[in-house]
Coordinates of N, CA and C in Angstrom, one line a residue:
M29 N 45.9 264.0 115.2 CA 46.9 263.0 114.8 C 47.6 262.5 116.1
G30 N 48.2 261.3 115.9 CA 48.8 260.7 117.1 C 50.2 261.2 117.2
W31 N 50.6 261.5 118.4 CA 51.9 262.1 118.7 C 52.8 261.0 119.2
T32 N 53.9 260.9 118.4 CA 55.0 259.9 118.8 C 56.2 260.6 119.2
R33 N 57.2 259.9 119.7 CA 58.5 260.5 120.0 C 59.1 261.1 118.8
R34 N 59.0 260.4 117.7 CA 59.5 261.0 116.4 C 58.8 262.3 116.0
N35 N 57.4 262.3 116.2 CA 56.7 263.5 115.9 C 57.3 264.7 116.7
I36 N 57.5 264.4 118.0 CA 57.9 265.5 118.9 C 59.3 266.0 118.6
V37 N 60.2 265.0 118.3 CA 61.5 265.4 117.9 C 61.6 266.2 116.7
L38 N 60.8 265.7 115.6 CA 60.8 266.5 114.4 C 60.2 267.8 114.6
G39 N 59.1 267.8 115.5 CA 58.5 269.1 115.7 C 59.4 270.1 116.4
G40 N 60.2 269.6 117.3 CA 61.2 270.5 118.0 C 62.2 271.1 117.0
L41 N 62.6 270.3 116.0 CA 63.5 270.8 115.0 C 62.8 271.8 114.1
A42 N 61.5 271.5 113.8 CA 60.8 272.4 112.9 C 60.6 273.7 113.5
S43 N 60.4 273.8 114.8 CA 60.1 275.1 115.5 C 61.4 276.0 115.4
F44 N 62.5 275.4 115.5 CA 63.8 276.2 115.5 C 64.2 276.5 114.1
G45 N 63.8 275.7 113.2 CA 64.3 275.9 111.8 C 63.4 276.6 110.9
T46 N 62.4 277.2 111.5 CA 61.3 277.8 110.7 C 61.8 278.8 109.6
V47 N 62.8 279.6 110.0 CA 63.3 280.6 109.0 C 64.8 280.5 108.8
A48 N 65.6 280.2 109.8 CA 67.0 280.4 109.7 C 67.7 279.6 108.6
V49 N 67.1 278.4 108.3 CA 67.8 277.6 107.3 C 67.2 277.8 105.9
Q50 N 66.3 278.7 105.8 CA 65.7 279.0 104.5 C 66.6 280.0 103.7
K51 N 66.5 279.9 102.4 CA 67.2 280.8 101.5 C 66.5 282.2 101.7
P52 N 67.3 283.2 101.8 CA 66.7 284.6 102.2 C 66.1 285.2 101.0
T53 N 65.2 284.5 100.3 CA 64.5 285.0 99.1 C 63.6 286.1 99.5
F54 N 62.7 285.8 100.4 CA 61.7 286.8 100.8 C 62.3 287.9 101.6
A55 N 63.2 287.6 102.5 CA 63.8 288.6 103.4 C 64.5 289.7 102.6
A56 N 65.0 289.3 101.4 CA 65.7 290.3 100.6 C 64.8 291.3 99.9
A57 N 63.5 291.0 99.9 CA 62.6 291.9 99.2 C 62.2 293.0 100.1
S58 N 63.0 294.1 100.1 CA 62.8 295.3 101.0 C 61.4 295.9 100.8
S59 N 60.8 295.7 99.6 CA 59.5 296.3 99.4 C 58.4 295.8 100.3
Y60 N 58.7 294.7 101.0 CA 57.7 294.2 101.9 C 57.7 294.9 103.3
F61 N 58.7 295.8 103.4 CA 58.8 296.6 104.7 C 58.6 298.1 104.4
S62 N 58.1 298.8 105.3 CA 57.9 300.3 105.2 C 58.0 300.9 106.5
G63 N 59.2 301.6 106.7 CA 59.4 302.3 108.0 C 59.6 301.4 109.2
T64 N 59.5 301.9 110.4 CA 59.7 301.1 111.6 C 58.6 301.4 112.6
A65 N 58.5 300.5 113.6 CA 57.5 300.7 114.7 C 58.3 300.3 115.9
I66 N 57.7 300.7 117.1 CA 58.3 300.4 118.4 C 57.3 299.5 119.2
D67 N 57.8 298.4 119.7 CA 57.0 297.6 120.5 C 57.8 297.2 121.8
N68 N 57.3 297.5 122.9 CA 57.9 297.2 124.2 C 59.4 297.6 124.2
G69 N 59.7 298.7 123.6 CA 61.1 299.3 123.6 C 61.9 298.7 122.5
V70 N 61.4 297.8 121.6 CA 62.1 297.3 120.5 C 61.7 297.9 119.2
T71 N 62.6 298.4 118.4 CA 62.3 298.9 117.1 C 62.4 297.8 116.1
F72 N 61.3 297.7 115.2 CA 61.3 296.7 114.2 C 60.7 297.2 112.9
R73 N 61.0 296.6 111.8 CA 60.5 297.0 110.5 C 59.1 296.7 110.4
S74 N 58.3 297.7 109.9 CA 56.9 297.5 109.7 C 56.6 296.9 108.4
T75 N 55.6 296.0 108.4 CA 55.1 295.4 107.2 C 54.5 296.4 106.2
N76 N 54.9 296.4 105.0 CA 54.3 297.3 104.0 C 53.1 296.6 103.4
F77 N 51.9 296.8 104.1 CA 50.7 296.1 103.7 C 50.2 296.6 102.3
A78 N 50.7 297.7 101.8 CA 50.3 298.1 100.5 C 50.8 297.2 99.4
K79 N 51.8 296.4 99.8 CA 52.4 295.5 98.8 C 51.9 294.1 99.0
I80 N 51.1 293.9 100.0 CA 50.5 292.6 100.4 C 49.1 292.4 99.8
D81 N 48.9 291.3 99.1 CA 47.5 291.0 98.6 C 46.5 291.1 99.8
K82 N 45.4 291.8 99.5 CA 44.5 292.1 100.6 C 43.8 290.9 101.2
K83 N 43.9 289.8 100.5 CA 43.3 288.6 101.1 C 44.1 288.1 102.3
W84 N 45.3 288.5 102.4 CA 46.1 288.1 103.5 C 46.1 289.1 104.7
H85 N 45.4 290.2 104.5 CA 45.2 291.2 105.5 C 44.3 290.7 106.6
R86 N 44.6 291.1 107.8 CA 43.7 290.7 109.0 C 42.3 291.3 108.8
Q87 N 41.3 290.5 108.9 CA 39.9 291.0 108.7 C 38.9 290.0 109.4
V88 N 37.7 290.5 109.6 CA 36.6 289.7 110.2 C 35.8 289.1 109.1
V89 N 35.5 287.8 109.3 CA 34.7 287.1 108.3 C 33.7 286.2 109.0
K90 N 32.7 285.8 108.2 CA 31.7 284.8 108.7 C 32.4 283.5 108.9
Y91 N 32.0 282.8 110.0 CA 32.7 281.5 110.3 C 31.7 280.7 111.1
F92 N 31.5 279.5 110.5 CA 30.5 278.5 111.1 C 31.3 277.3 111.7
S93 N 31.2 277.1 113.0 CA 32.0 276.1 113.6 C 31.3 275.7 114.9
S94 N 31.5 274.4 115.3 CA 31.1 273.9 116.6 C 32.2 274.2 117.7
E95 N 33.3 274.7 117.3 CA 34.4 275.0 118.2 C 34.0 276.2 119.1
P96 N 34.4 276.2 120.4 CA 34.1 277.3 121.3 C 34.7 278.6 120.8
I97 N 34.0 279.7 121.3 CA 34.6 281.0 121.0 C 36.0 281.1 121.7
G98 N 36.9 281.7 121.0 CA 38.3 281.8 121.5 C 39.2 280.8 121.0
T99 N 38.7 279.8 120.3 CA 39.5 278.7 119.7 C 40.3 279.3 118.5
V100 N 41.5 278.9 118.3 CA 42.3 279.2 117.1 C 42.2 278.0 116.2
V101 N 41.8 278.2 114.9 CA 41.8 277.2 113.9 C 42.6 277.6 112.7
V102 N 43.5 276.7 112.3 CA 44.3 277.0 111.1 C 43.9 276.1 109.9
D103 N 43.7 276.8 108.8 CA 43.4 276.1 107.5 C 44.7 276.1 106.7
T104 N 45.4 275.0 106.8 CA 46.8 275.0 106.2 C 46.7 275.0 104.6
R105 N 45.7 274.5 104.0 CA 45.6 274.5 102.6 C 45.4 275.9 102.0
H106 N 44.6 276.7 102.7 CA 44.3 278.0 102.2 C 45.1 279.1 102.9
H107 N 45.9 278.7 103.9 CA 46.8 279.6 104.5 C 46.1 280.7 105.3
F108 N 45.2 280.3 106.1 CA 44.5 281.2 107.0 C 44.4 280.7 108.4
L109 N 44.5 281.6 109.4 CA 44.3 281.3 110.8 C 43.1 282.0 111.2
Y110 N 42.2 281.3 111.9 CA 40.9 281.9 112.4 C 40.9 282.0 113.9
L111 N 40.5 283.1 114.5 CA 40.3 283.2 115.9 C 38.7 283.3 116.0
I112 N 38.1 282.3 116.5 CA 36.6 282.3 116.6 C 36.1 283.3 117.5
M113 N 35.2 284.1 117.0 CA 34.5 285.2 117.8 C 33.0 284.8 118.0
E114 N 32.3 285.8 118.6 CA 30.9 285.6 118.7 C 30.1 285.8 117.5
N115 N 28.8 285.4 117.4 CA 27.9 285.7 116.3 C 28.4 285.1 115.0
K116 N 29.0 283.9 115.1 CA 29.4 283.2 113.9 C 30.4 284.0 113.0
T117 N 31.3 284.6 113.7 CA 32.3 285.4 113.0 C 33.7 284.9 113.5
A118 N 34.7 285.3 112.8 CA 36.1 285.0 113.3 C 37.0 286.1 112.7
I119 N 38.1 286.4 113.5 CA 39.2 287.2 112.9 C 40.1 286.3 112.1
R120 N 40.2 286.7 110.8 CA 41.0 285.8 109.9 C 42.4 286.5 109.7
Y121 N 43.5 285.7 109.8 CA 44.8 286.2 109.5 C 45.4 285.3 108.4
G122 N 46.2 286.0 107.5 CA 46.9 285.2 106.6 C 48.2 284.6 107.3
V123 N 48.5 283.4 106.9 CA 49.7 282.8 107.6 C 50.5 282.0 106.5
G124 N 51.8 281.7 106.9 CA 52.6 280.8 106.2 C 52.6 279.5 107.0
V125 N 52.6 278.4 106.2 CA 52.6 277.1 106.9 C 53.8 276.2 106.4
G126 N 53.8 275.0 106.9 CA 54.9 274.1 106.6 C 54.9 273.7 105.1
R127 N 56.1 273.6 104.6 CA 56.3 273.2 103.2 C 56.2 271.7 103.2
D128 N 56.2 271.1 102.0 CA 56.1 269.7 101.8 C 57.1 268.9 102.7
G129 N 56.5 267.9 103.4 CA 57.4 267.1 104.3 C 57.4 267.6 105.7
F130 N 56.8 268.8 105.9 CA 56.9 269.4 107.3 C 55.5 269.8 107.8
K131 N 54.4 269.5 107.0 CA 53.1 269.8 107.4 C 52.7 268.9 108.6
W132 N 51.8 269.5 109.4 CA 51.3 268.7 110.6 C 49.9 269.1 110.9
Y133 N 49.1 268.2 111.5 CA 47.7 268.5 111.8 C 47.4 268.0 113.2
G134 N 46.5 268.6 113.9 CA 46.1 268.1 115.2 C 45.7 269.2 116.1
R135 N 45.4 268.8 117.3 CA 45.0 269.7 118.4 C 46.1 270.0 119.4
A136 N 46.1 271.2 119.9 CA 47.1 271.6 120.9 C 46.5 272.7 121.7
T137 N 47.3 273.2 122.7 CA 46.9 274.4 123.4 C 48.1 275.3 123.5
I138 N 47.8 276.6 123.6 CA 48.9 277.6 123.8 C 49.2 277.6 125.3
D139 N 50.2 276.9 125.7 CA 50.5 276.8 127.1 C 51.7 277.6 127.6
R140 N 52.3 278.4 126.6 CA 53.4 279.3 126.9 C 53.4 280.4 125.9
K141 N 53.7 281.6 126.3 CA 53.8 282.7 125.4 C 55.0 283.5 125.7
S142 N 55.6 284.1 124.7 CA 56.9 284.8 124.9 C 56.9 286.1 124.1
L143 N 57.2 287.2 124.7 CA 57.3 288.5 124.1 C 58.8 288.7 123.7
W144 N 59.0 289.0 122.4 CA 60.3 289.1 121.9 C 61.2 287.9 122.3
P145 N 60.8 286.7 121.9 CA 61.4 285.5 122.4 C 62.9 285.3 121.8
R146 N 63.7 284.6 122.6 CA 65.0 284.2 122.2 C 64.9 283.0 121.3
W147 N 65.8 282.9 120.4 CA 65.8 281.7 119.4 C 67.1 281.0 119.7
T148 N 67.0 279.7 119.9 CA 68.1 278.8 120.2 C 68.1 277.6 119.3
P149 N 68.9 277.5 118.2 CA 68.9 276.3 117.4 C 69.3 275.1 118.2
P150 N 68.7 273.9 118.0 CA 69.2 272.8 118.8 C 70.5 272.3 118.2
P151 N 71.2 271.5 119.0 CA 72.5 271.0 118.6 C 72.5 270.2 117.3
E152 N 71.4 269.4 117.1 CA 71.3 268.7 115.8 C 71.3 269.6 114.6
M153 N 70.6 270.7 114.7 CA 70.5 271.6 113.6 C 71.9 272.3 113.4
R154 N 72.5 272.6 114.4 CA 73.8 273.3 114.3 C 74.9 272.4 113.7
E155 N 74.7 271.1 113.9 CA 75.6 270.1 113.3 C 75.5 270.1 111.8
R156 N 74.2 270.2 111.4 CA 74.0 270.3 109.9 C 74.2 271.6 109.3
H157 N 74.1 272.7 110.1 CA 74.3 274.0 109.7 C 75.2 274.8 110.6
P158 N 76.5 274.5 110.6 CA 77.5 275.1 111.6 C 77.5 276.6 111.5
E159 N 77.0 277.2 110.4 CA 77.0 278.6 110.3 C 76.0 279.3 111.3
L160 N 75.1 278.5 111.8 CA 74.1 279.1 112.7 C 74.7 279.5 114.0
P161 N 74.2 280.6 114.6 CA 74.7 281.0 115.9 C 74.1 280.0 117.0
E162 N 74.7 280.1 118.2 CA 74.2 279.3 119.3 C 72.9 279.8 119.7
S163 N 72.6 281.1 119.6 CA 71.3 281.6 119.9 C 71.2 283.0 119.3
V164 N 70.0 283.5 119.2 CA 69.8 284.9 118.8 C 68.9 285.5 119.8
E165 N 69.3 286.6 120.4 CA 68.5 287.3 121.4 C 67.2 287.8 120.9
G166 N 66.2 287.9 121.8 CA 64.9 288.5 121.4 C 65.1 289.9 121.0
G167 N 64.4 290.4 120.0 CA 64.5 291.8 119.6 C 65.6 292.0 118.5
S168 N 66.4 291.0 118.3 CA 67.4 291.1 117.2 C 66.7 291.1 115.9
P169 N 67.2 291.9 114.9 CA 66.6 291.9 113.6 C 66.8 290.6 112.8
K170 N 67.7 289.7 113.4 CA 67.9 288.4 112.8 C 67.2 287.3 113.4
N171 N 66.4 287.6 114.4 CA 65.6 286.6 115.1 C 64.4 286.1 114.3
P172 N 64.3 284.9 113.9 CA 63.3 284.4 113.0 C 61.9 284.3 113.6
L173 N 61.8 284.4 115.0 CA 60.5 284.3 115.6 C 59.8 285.6 115.7
G174 N 60.5 286.7 115.5 CA 59.8 288.0 115.5 C 59.4 288.5 116.9
P175 N 58.4 289.3 117.0 CA 58.1 289.9 118.3 C 57.3 289.0 119.2
R176 N 56.7 287.9 118.8 CA 55.9 287.1 119.7 C 56.0 285.6 119.2
A177 N 55.9 284.8 120.3 CA 55.8 283.3 120.0 C 54.8 282.7 121.0
M178 N 53.9 281.9 120.4 CA 53.0 281.2 121.2 C 53.2 279.7 121.0
Y179 N 53.6 279.0 122.1 CA 54.1 277.7 122.1 C 53.0 276.7 122.2
L180 N 52.9 275.7 121.4 CA 51.8 274.7 121.3 C 52.2 273.4 122.0
L181 N 51.5 273.1 123.0 CA 51.7 271.9 123.8 C 50.4 271.0 123.7
R182 N 50.6 269.7 123.9 CA 49.5 268.7 123.9 C 49.7 267.8 125.0
D183 N 48.7 267.8 125.9 CA 48.8 267.0 127.1 C 50.1 267.3 127.9
G184 N 50.4 268.5 127.9 CA 51.6 269.0 128.7 C 52.9 268.7 128.0
V185 N 52.9 268.2 126.8 CA 54.2 267.9 126.1 C 54.3 268.9 125.0
D186 N 55.5 269.5 124.9 CA 55.8 270.5 123.8 C 55.8 269.8 122.5
T187 N 54.9 270.2 121.6 CA 54.9 269.7 120.2 C 56.0 270.1 119.4
G188 N 56.7 271.2 119.8 CA 57.8 271.8 119.1 C 57.3 272.8 118.1
Y189 N 56.0 273.0 117.9 CA 55.4 274.0 117.0 C 55.0 275.2 117.7
R190 N 55.1 276.3 116.9 CA 54.7 277.6 117.5 C 53.9 278.5 116.5
L191 N 53.2 279.4 117.0 CA 52.6 280.5 116.2 C 53.6 281.7 116.5
H192 N 54.1 282.3 115.4 CA 55.1 283.4 115.7 C 55.1 284.3 114.5
G193 N 55.9 285.4 114.7 CA 56.1 286.4 113.6 C 57.1 285.8 112.6
T194 N 57.6 286.7 111.7 CA 58.5 286.3 110.6 C 59.4 287.4 110.1
L195 N 60.5 287.0 109.6 CA 61.4 288.0 108.9 C 61.0 288.1 107.5
E196 N 60.1 287.2 107.0 CA 59.8 287.1 105.6 C 58.3 287.4 105.3
P197 N 57.9 288.6 105.3 CA 56.5 288.8 105.0 C 56.0 288.2 103.7
G198 N 56.9 288.1 102.8 CA 56.5 287.5 101.5 C 56.2 286.0 101.5
S199 N 56.5 285.4 102.7 CA 56.2 284.0 102.8 C 54.8 283.7 103.3
I200 N 54.1 284.7 103.7 CA 52.7 284.6 104.2 C 51.8 284.2 103.0
G201 N 51.0 283.2 103.1 CA 50.2 282.7 102.0 C 50.9 281.6 101.3
K202 N 52.1 281.1 101.8 CA 52.8 280.0 101.1 C 53.2 278.9 102.1
D203 N 53.6 277.8 101.5 CA 54.1 276.6 102.2 C 55.6 276.9 102.3
A204 N 56.0 277.5 103.4 CA 57.4 278.0 103.4 C 58.2 277.6 104.7
S205 N 57.5 277.2 105.8 CA 58.2 277.0 107.0 C 58.5 275.5 107.2
S206 N 59.1 275.3 108.4 CA 59.5 273.9 108.8 C 58.4 273.3 109.7
G207 N 57.2 273.8 109.6 CA 56.1 273.3 110.4 C 55.4 274.4 111.2
C208 N 56.1 275.4 111.7 CA 55.5 276.4 112.5 C 54.6 277.3 111.7
I209 N 53.6 278.0 112.3 CA 52.7 278.9 111.6 C 53.2 280.3 111.7
R210 N 53.6 280.8 110.6 CA 54.1 282.2 110.5 C 53.0 283.2 110.4
M211 N 53.2 284.4 110.9 CA 52.3 285.5 110.8 C 53.0 286.8 110.5
F212 N 52.4 287.7 109.9 CA 52.9 289.1 109.9 C 53.2 289.5 111.3
N213 N 54.3 290.2 111.6 CA 54.7 290.6 112.9 C 53.5 291.3 113.6
E214 N 52.9 292.2 112.9 CA 51.8 293.0 113.5 C 50.6 292.0 113.9
D215 N 50.4 291.0 113.1 CA 49.3 290.0 113.4 C 49.7 289.1 114.6
A216 N 51.0 288.8 114.6 CA 51.4 288.0 115.8 C 51.2 288.7 117.1
I217 N 51.5 290.0 117.1 CA 51.3 290.9 118.2 C 49.8 290.9 118.6
D218 N 49.0 291.1 117.6 CA 47.5 291.2 117.8 C 47.0 289.9 118.3
L219 N 47.4 288.7 117.8 CA 46.9 287.4 118.2 C 47.3 287.1 119.6
Y220 N 48.6 287.5 119.9 CA 49.2 287.2 121.2 C 48.3 287.8 122.3
Q221 N 47.9 289.1 122.1 CA 47.1 289.7 123.2 C 45.7 289.2 123.3
R222 N 45.2 288.5 122.3 CA 43.8 288.0 122.3 C 43.8 286.5 122.8
C223 N 44.9 285.9 122.9 CA 44.9 284.4 123.3 C 45.6 284.2 124.6
P224 N 44.8 284.0 125.7 CA 45.4 283.7 127.0 C 46.0 282.3 127.0
I225 N 46.8 282.0 128.1 CA 47.3 280.7 128.2 C 46.1 279.7 128.3
G226 N 46.3 278.6 127.7 CA 45.2 277.6 127.7 C 44.3 277.6 126.4
T227 N 44.6 278.6 125.5 CA 43.8 278.7 124.3 C 43.9 277.5 123.5
A228 N 42.8 276.9 123.0 CA 42.7 275.7 122.2 C 43.1 276.1 120.8
V229 N 43.9 275.2 120.2 CA 44.4 275.4 118.8 C 44.1 274.1 118.0
Q230 N 43.5 274.2 116.8 CA 43.3 273.1 115.9 C 43.9 273.4 114.6
V231 N 44.7 272.5 114.1 CA 45.4 272.7 112.8 C 44.8 271.6 111.9
L232 N 44.2 272.1 110.8 CA 43.5 271.2 109.8 C 44.0 271.4 108.4
P233 N 43.8 270.3 107.6 CA 44.2 270.4 106.2 C 43.5 271.6 105.5
H234 N 42.1 271.7 105.7 CA 41.4 272.8 105.1 C 40.0 272.9 105.7
I235 N 39.4 274.0 105.7 CA 38.1 274.3 106.3 C 37.3 275.2 105.4
A236 N 37.4 275.1 104.1 CA 36.7 276.0 103.2 C 35.2 275.9 103.3
D237 N 34.7 274.8 103.8 CA 33.3 274.7 104.0 C 32.7 275.4 105.2
Q238 N 33.6 275.9 106.1 CA 33.2 276.6 107.3 C 33.4 278.1 107.2
A239 N 34.3 278.6 106.4 CA 34.6 280.0 106.3 C 35.2 280.3 104.9
G240 N 34.9 281.6 104.5 CA 35.4 282.0 103.2 C 35.4 283.5 103.1
S241 N 36.2 284.0 102.2 CA 36.2 285.4 102.0 C 34.9 286.0 101.4
A242 N 34.1 285.1 100.7 CA 32.9 285.6 100.1 C 31.9 286.1 101.2
A243 N 32.0 285.5 102.4 CA 31.1 285.9 103.5 C 31.7 286.9 104.4
Q244 N 32.5 287.8 103.9 CA 33.1 288.8 104.7 C 32.2 289.7 105.4
V245 N 32.4 290.0 106.7 CA 31.6 290.9 107.5 C 32.1 292.3 107.4
S246 N 33.4 292.4 107.8 CA 34.1 293.7 107.8 C 35.6 293.5 107.7
Q247 N 36.3 294.5 107.3 CA 37.7 294.4 107.1 C 38.4 295.3 108.0
A248 N 39.4 294.8 108.8 CA 40.1 295.7 109.7 C 41.1 296.6 108.9
T249 N 41.4 297.7 109.5 CA 42.3 298.6 108.8 C 43.7 298.0 108.9
P250 N 44.4 297.8 107.7 CA 45.7 297.3 107.7 C 46.7 298.1 108.5
V251 N 47.6 297.4 109.1 CA 48.7 298.1 109.9 C 49.7 298.6 108.9
E252 N 49.9 299.9 108.7 CA 50.9 300.4 107.7 C 52.2 300.5 108.3

């Protein structure tokens, strides 16, 4: 897609509004969490994968693509993110994507990564939602970015979109965000360590002709 000033501005707002301005429908469902885990000294609630449909669990699937190994491809229609591996396979993650009016498609690269990132709503968003804080520190249980954020840039320009964790595990598999790609926190941690700076990312409407659950090779053990 062509990137315009309007695209970038809207993208910037999308990245910061991914969760905070949503109604806390999913966050209120405590059954989506089970116990706690510690990551880099931060304690966070573990996803209760026993309550999550298995198709959204991280797993290895057959994947046919001309994209290089190591590329991240997002199928927004079917709510999957693929990390292309060798031997025509990919690690598939369930994701939440932009709701109507906030979807986007195109190529970018992961040019910045942040561990337990700080979240800062832009002034424009705080004008519309004065109840929002000026910022939320990384590691806070109220931080909508979760334990990891991977920032998507195109030609050195920040698109405003990110791959990141979520406070709302129940939103995975749905059109729920303001454009960013949400992942289970455990999956965001996993992808973060697999994707170096410069990783190519492609966001598409759908890629069902290239990959599917029917061609599953193996399934990773869910993180309980």
